Coordinates of C-alpha atoms and ligand atoms in Angstrom, one line a residue:
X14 CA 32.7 -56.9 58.4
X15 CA 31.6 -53.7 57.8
X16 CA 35.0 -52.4 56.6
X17 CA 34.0 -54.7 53.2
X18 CA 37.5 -56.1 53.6
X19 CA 38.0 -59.8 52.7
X20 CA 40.2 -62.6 54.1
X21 CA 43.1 -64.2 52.0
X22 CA 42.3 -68.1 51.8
X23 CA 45.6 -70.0 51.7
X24 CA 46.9 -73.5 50.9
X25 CA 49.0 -74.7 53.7
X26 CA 52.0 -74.9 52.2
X27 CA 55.5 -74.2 54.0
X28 CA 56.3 -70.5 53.0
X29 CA 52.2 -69.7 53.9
X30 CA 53.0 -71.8 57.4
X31 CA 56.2 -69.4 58.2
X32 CA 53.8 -66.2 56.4
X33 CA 51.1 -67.5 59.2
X34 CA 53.7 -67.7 62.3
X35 CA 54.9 -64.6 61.9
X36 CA 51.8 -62.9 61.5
X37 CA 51.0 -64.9 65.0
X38 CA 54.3 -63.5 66.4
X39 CA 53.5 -59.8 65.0
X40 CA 50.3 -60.1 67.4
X41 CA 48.1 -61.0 64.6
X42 CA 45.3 -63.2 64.0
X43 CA 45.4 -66.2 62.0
X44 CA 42.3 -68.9 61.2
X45 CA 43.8 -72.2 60.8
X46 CA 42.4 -75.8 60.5
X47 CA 41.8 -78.3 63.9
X48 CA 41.0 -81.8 63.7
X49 CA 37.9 -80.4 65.5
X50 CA 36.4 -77.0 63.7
X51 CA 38.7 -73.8 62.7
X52 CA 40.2 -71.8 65.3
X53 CA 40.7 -68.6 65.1
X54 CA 44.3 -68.3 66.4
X55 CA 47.0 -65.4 68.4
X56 CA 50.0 -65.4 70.4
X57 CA 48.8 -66.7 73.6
X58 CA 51.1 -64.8 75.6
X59 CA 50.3 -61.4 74.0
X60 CA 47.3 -59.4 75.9
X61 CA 46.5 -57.4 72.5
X62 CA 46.6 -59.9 70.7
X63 CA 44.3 -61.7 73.0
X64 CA 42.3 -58.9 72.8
X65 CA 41.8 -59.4 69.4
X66 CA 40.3 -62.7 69.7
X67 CA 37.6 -61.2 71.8
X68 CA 37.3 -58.0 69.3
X69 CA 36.9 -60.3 66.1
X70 CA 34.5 -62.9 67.7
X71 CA 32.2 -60.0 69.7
X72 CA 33.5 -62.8 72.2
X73 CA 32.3 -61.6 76.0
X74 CA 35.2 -61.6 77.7
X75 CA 34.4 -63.8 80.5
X76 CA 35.0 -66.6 78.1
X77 CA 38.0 -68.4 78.3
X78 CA 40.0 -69.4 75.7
X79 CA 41.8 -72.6 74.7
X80 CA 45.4 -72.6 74.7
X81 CA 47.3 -74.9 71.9
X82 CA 50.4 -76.0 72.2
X83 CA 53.0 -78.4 70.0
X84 CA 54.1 -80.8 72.7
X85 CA 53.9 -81.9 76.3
X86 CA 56.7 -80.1 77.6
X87 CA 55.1 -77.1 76.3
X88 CA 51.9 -77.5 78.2
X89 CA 53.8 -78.3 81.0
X90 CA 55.5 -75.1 80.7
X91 CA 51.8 -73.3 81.6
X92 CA 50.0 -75.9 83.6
X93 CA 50.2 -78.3 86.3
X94 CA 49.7 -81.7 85.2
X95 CA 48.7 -84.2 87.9
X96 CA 48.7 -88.0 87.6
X97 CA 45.4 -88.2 86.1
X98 CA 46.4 -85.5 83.4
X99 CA 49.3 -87.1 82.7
X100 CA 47.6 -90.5 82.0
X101 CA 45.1 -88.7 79.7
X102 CA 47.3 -86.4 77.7
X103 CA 49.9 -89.4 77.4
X104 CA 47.0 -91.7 75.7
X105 CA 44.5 -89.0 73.8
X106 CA 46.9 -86.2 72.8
X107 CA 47.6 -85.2 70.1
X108 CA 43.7 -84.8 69.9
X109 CA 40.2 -83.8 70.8
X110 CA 40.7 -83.6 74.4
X111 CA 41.0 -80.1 76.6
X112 CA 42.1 -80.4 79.7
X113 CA 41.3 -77.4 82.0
X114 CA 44.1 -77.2 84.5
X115 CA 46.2 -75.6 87.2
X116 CA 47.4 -72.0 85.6
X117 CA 51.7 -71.9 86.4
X118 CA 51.8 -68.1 87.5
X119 CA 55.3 -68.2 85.6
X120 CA 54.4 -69.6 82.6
X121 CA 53.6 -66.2 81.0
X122 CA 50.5 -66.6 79.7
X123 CA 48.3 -63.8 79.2
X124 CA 45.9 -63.3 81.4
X125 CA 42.9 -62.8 79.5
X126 CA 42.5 -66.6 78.2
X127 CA 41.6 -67.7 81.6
X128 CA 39.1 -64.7 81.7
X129 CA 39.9 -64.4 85.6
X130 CA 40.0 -67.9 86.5
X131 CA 42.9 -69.6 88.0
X132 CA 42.8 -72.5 85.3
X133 CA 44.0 -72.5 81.6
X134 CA 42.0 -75.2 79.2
X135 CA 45.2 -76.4 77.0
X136 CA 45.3 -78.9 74.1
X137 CA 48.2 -80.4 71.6
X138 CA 45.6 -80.7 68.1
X139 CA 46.2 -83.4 66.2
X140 CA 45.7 -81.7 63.0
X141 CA 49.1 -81.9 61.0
X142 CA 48.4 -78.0 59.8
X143 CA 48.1 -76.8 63.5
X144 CA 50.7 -78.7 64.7
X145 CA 53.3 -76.9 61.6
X146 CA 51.4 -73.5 62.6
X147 CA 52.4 -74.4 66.2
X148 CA 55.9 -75.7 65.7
X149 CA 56.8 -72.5 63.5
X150 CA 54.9 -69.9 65.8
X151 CA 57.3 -71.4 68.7
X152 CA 54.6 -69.7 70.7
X153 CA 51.4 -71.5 72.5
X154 CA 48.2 -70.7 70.4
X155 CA 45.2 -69.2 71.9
X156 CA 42.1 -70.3 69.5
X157 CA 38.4 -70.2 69.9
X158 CA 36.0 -71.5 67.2
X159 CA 36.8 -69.5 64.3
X160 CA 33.4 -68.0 63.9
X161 CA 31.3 -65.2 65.7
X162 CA 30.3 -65.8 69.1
X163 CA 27.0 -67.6 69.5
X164 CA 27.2 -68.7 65.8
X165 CA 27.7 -72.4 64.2
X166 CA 31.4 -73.4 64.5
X167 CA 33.4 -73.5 61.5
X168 CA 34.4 -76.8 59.6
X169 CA 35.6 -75.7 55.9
X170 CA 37.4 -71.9 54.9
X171 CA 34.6 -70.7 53.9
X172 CA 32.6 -71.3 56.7
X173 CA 34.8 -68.9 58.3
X174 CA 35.0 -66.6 55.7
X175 CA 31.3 -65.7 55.9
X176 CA 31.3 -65.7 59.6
X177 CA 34.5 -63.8 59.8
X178 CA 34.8 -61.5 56.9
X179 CA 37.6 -59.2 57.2
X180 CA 37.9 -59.5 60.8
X181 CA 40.9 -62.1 60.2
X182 CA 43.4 -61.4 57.7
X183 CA 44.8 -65.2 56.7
X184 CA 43.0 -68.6 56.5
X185 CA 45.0 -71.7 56.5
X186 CA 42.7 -73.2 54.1
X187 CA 43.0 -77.6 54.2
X188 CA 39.4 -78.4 53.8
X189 CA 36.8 -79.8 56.1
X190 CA 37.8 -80.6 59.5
X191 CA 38.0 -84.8 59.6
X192 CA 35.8 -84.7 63.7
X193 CA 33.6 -82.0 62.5
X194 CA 33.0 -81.1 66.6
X195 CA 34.6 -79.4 69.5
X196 CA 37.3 -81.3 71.5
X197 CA 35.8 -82.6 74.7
X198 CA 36.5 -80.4 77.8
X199 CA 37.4 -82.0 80.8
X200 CA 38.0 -80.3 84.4
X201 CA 40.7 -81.9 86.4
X202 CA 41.4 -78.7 88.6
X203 CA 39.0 -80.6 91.1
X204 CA 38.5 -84.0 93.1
X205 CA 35.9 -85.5 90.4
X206 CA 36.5 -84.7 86.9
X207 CA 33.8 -82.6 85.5
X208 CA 32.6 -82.8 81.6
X209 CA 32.5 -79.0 80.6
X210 CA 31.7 -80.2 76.8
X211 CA 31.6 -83.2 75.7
X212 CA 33.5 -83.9 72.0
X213 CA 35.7 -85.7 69.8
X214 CA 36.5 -87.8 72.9
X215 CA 33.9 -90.0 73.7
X216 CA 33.5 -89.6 78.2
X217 CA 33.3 -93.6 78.1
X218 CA 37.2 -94.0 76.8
X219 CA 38.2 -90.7 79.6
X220 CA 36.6 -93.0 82.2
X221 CA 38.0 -96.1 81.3
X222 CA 41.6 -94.6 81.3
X223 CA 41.1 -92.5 85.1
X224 CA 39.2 -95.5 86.6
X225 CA 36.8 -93.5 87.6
X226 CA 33.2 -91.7 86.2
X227 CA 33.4 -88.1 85.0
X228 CA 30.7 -85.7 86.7
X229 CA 28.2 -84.9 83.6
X230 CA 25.8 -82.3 84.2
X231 CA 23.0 -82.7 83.1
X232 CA 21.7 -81.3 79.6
X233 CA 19.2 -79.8 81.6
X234 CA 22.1 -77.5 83.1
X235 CA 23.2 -76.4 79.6
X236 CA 22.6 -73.2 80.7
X237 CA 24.5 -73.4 84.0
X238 CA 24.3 -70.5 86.5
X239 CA 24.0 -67.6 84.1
X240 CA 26.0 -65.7 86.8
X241 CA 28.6 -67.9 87.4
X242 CA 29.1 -70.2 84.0
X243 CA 31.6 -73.0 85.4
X244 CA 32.5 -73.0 81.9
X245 CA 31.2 -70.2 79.8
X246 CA 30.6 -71.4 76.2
X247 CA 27.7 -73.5 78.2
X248 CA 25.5 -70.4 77.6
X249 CA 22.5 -72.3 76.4
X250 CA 21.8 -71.2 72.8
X251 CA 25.6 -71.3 72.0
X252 CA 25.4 -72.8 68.7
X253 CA 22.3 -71.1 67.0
X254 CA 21.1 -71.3 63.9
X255 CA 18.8 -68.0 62.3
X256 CA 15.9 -70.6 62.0
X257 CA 14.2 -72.4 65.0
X258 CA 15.6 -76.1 65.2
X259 CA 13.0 -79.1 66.2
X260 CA 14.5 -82.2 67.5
X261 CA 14.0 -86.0 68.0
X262 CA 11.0 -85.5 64.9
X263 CA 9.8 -88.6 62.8
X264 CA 8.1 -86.7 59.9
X265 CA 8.8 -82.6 58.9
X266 CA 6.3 -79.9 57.7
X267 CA 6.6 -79.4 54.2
X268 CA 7.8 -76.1 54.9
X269 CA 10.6 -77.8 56.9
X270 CA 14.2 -78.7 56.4
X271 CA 14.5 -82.2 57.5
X272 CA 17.8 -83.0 58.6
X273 CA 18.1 -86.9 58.8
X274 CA 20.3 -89.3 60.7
X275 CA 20.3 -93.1 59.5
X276 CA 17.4 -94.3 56.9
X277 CA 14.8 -91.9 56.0
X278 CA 13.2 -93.3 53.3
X279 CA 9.6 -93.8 55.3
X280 CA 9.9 -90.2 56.9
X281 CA 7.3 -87.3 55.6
X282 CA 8.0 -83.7 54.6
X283 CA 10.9 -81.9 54.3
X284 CA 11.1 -79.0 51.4
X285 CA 14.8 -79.9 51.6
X286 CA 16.3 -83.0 53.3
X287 CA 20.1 -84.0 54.4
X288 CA 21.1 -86.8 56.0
X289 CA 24.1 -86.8 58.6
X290 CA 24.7 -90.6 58.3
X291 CA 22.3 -92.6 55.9
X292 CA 24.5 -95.7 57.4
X293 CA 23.7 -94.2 60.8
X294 CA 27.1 -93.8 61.8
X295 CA 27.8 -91.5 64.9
X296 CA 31.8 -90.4 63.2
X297 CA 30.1 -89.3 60.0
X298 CA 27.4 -87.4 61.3
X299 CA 29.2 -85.2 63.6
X300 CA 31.8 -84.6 60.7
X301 CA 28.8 -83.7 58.8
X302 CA 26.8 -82.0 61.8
X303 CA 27.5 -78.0 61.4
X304 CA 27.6 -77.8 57.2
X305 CA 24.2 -79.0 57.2
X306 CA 23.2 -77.1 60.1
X307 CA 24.4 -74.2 57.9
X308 CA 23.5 -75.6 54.4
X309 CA 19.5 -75.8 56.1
X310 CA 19.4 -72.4 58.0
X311 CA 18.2 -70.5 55.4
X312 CA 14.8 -68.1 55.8
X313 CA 12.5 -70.5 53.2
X314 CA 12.4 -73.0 55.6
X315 CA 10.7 -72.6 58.7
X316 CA 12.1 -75.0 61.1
X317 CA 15.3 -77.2 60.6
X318 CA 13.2 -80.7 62.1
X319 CA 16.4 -83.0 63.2
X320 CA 15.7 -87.0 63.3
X321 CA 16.9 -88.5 67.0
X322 CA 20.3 -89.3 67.1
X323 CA 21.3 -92.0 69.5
X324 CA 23.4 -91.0 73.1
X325 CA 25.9 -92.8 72.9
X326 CA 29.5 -92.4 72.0
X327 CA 30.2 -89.1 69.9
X328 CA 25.9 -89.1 69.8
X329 CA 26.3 -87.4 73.4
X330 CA 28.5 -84.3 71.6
X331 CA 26.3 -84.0 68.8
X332 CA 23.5 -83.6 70.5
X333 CA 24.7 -81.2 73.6
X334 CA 25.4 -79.1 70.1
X335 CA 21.9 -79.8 68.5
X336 CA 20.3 -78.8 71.8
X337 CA 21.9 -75.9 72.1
X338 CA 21.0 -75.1 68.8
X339 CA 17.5 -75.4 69.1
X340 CA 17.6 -74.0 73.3
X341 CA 15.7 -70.5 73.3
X342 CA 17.8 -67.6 72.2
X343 CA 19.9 -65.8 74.5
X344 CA 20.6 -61.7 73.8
X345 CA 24.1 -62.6 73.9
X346 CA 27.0 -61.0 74.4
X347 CA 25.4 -60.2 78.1
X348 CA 24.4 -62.9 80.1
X349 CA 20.8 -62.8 82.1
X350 CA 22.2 -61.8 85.5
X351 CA 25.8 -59.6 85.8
X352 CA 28.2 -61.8 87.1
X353 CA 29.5 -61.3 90.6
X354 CA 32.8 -61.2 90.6
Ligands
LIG422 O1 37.9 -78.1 69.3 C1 38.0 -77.1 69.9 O2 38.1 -77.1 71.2 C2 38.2 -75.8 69.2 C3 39.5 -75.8 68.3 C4 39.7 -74.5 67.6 O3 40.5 -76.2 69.1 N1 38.2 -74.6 70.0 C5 37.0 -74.3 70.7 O4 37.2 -73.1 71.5 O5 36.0 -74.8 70.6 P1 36.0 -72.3 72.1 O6 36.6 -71.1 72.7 O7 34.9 -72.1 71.1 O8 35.5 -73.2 73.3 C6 36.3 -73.3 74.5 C7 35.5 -73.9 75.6 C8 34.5 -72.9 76.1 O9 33.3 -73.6 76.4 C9 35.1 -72.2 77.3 O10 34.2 -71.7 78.2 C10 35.9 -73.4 77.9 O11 36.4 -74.1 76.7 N2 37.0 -73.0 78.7 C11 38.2 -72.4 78.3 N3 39.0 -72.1 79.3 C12 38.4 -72.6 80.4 C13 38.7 -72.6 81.8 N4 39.9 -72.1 82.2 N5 37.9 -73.2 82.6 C14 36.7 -73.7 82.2 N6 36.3 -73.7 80.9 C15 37.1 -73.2 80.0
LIG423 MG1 33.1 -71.9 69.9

């Protein structure tokens, strides 16, 4: 932040919980732990607050926000829930999962976190910080990744301290987040539900409890339309490092950061190495996933070369992210083509 100013990292006790919620309730910001990454948190149904959001993150706005709320009546309150919601939110929240639904007109949301679509992507975390930050706001929570847009989201304090600077004024500081990625983003506004992101809930246990499969598009979409982003934060190099990111490698330059998943002791190279998951286990390695992105993206190395990391199960979040991170850059905030509407 160019203003030099720094953050104030807090523990989460109750008097820095009611300092946080009324800071939310003045219209201010406040970074506060997920289950997922840190979110960078306002009133939800405050436009300059909202605005904020966008301001702090250099955020285009014609990405949508997630709204957080404390309970299901709550998100009833702003969305329509049909049976297939229902059956989701009753099993998965509190938790990982979005939900992108049917925006209640009279729900008095602003605006801006549905970026002019007709849909609101809600969540109840499952983090018990959020949920005291939620229950003492009395308000729903609009929160993006607590970083700058197009960077590595956060999973400890600090991580959105540097990214942040003095762009937010309080952390709820409680350590690293136990998922380590984004929740999973599921669209239900339509006939077929559509993975938007996948996340901290695996797509197998979704379509297991709808009966049904989930549309996926395919990684090769990452991108999507650049003038019509079904849902924006697909933008292709979303998650980018500052050092070009080599993927599915069985050996690294000696120049390179190796950044390991499961045994590495007959792989080459590496001027630095990390492993996600010596045991190779998909829950640890996406809890360890964007610290060692971070911990490796430093200017000595001149690649960060990242082992394959099996599909399945929390593997297909992980590497959507690791894609991203190592997809061509993007000038971002703008996207290729305006957008037509
Ligand atoms: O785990 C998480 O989801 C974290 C924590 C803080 O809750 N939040 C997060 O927010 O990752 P953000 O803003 O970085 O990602 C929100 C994603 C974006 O890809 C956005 O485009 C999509 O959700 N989204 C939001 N509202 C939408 C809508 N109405 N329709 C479609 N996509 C939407
Ligand atoms: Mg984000």
């Amino acid at each position: 932040d160019a203003s030099g100013k720094q953050p104030e990292l807090v523990p989460p006790t109750d008097a820095n919980i009611r300092r946080a919620a009324d800071l939310l309730r003045a219209g201010e910001l406040v970074a506060f732990p997920t289950e997922t990454v840190y979110g960078l948190g306002a009133d939800a149904t405050d436009d300059r607050a909202v605005t904020r959001i966008f301001e702090a993150k250099g955020r285009p706005r014609f990405n949508p926000l997630i709204v957080h709320v404390a309970d299901q009546d709550s998100a009833e309150a702003f969305v329509r829930f049909d049976a297939r919601a229902e059956r989701l939110s009753e099993t998965l929240w509190p938790g990982p999962l979005t939900l992108v639904l049917p925006r209640r007109a009279e729900g008095g949301l602003s605006l801006l976190v549905s970026a002019g679509l007709d849909s609101v992507a809600i969540r109840i975390p499952a983090h018990p910080v959020a949920r005291s930050l939620l229950k003492a706001a009395g308000r729903p929570i609009a929160a993006p990744s607590a970083n700058r847009s197009g960077a590595v989201s956060p999973t400890t304090p600090l991580h959105v301290a540097e990214s942040l600077g003095g762009r937010v004024g309080l952390i709820l500081s409680a350590g690293r987040c136990p998922v380590g990625v984004e929740s999973t983003v599921l669209d239900l506004t339509g006939e077929t539900p559509v993975l938007l992101r996948p996340g901290g809930v695996i797509v197998e246990d979704l379509e297991a409890l709808l009966g049904v499969s989930v549309l996926r598009p395919s990684p090769a979409d990452a991108g999507g339309e650049p003038d019509a982003p079904k849902s924006p934060g697909q933008l292709a190099s979303h998650y980018a490092p500052g050092v070009p990111v080599k993927l599915g490698v069985h050996g690294a330059a000696a120049d390179e950061a190796l950044l390991a998943f499961g045994p590495d002791t007959f792989i080459r190279g590496g001027a630095t190495r990390l492993n996600l998951s010596p045991q190779g286990d998909l829950h640890e390695a996406a809890a360890n996933l964007f610290a060692m992105l971070r911990a490796l993206d430093r200017p000595e190395h001149a690649a960060i070369a990242v082992m394959p990391i099996p599909e399945t199960g929390l593997g297909a979040a992980i590497n959507d992210r690791l894609r991203r991170a190592a997809a061509p850059r993007m000038p971002l905030p703008f996207p290729a083509t305006p957008r037509q509407d």
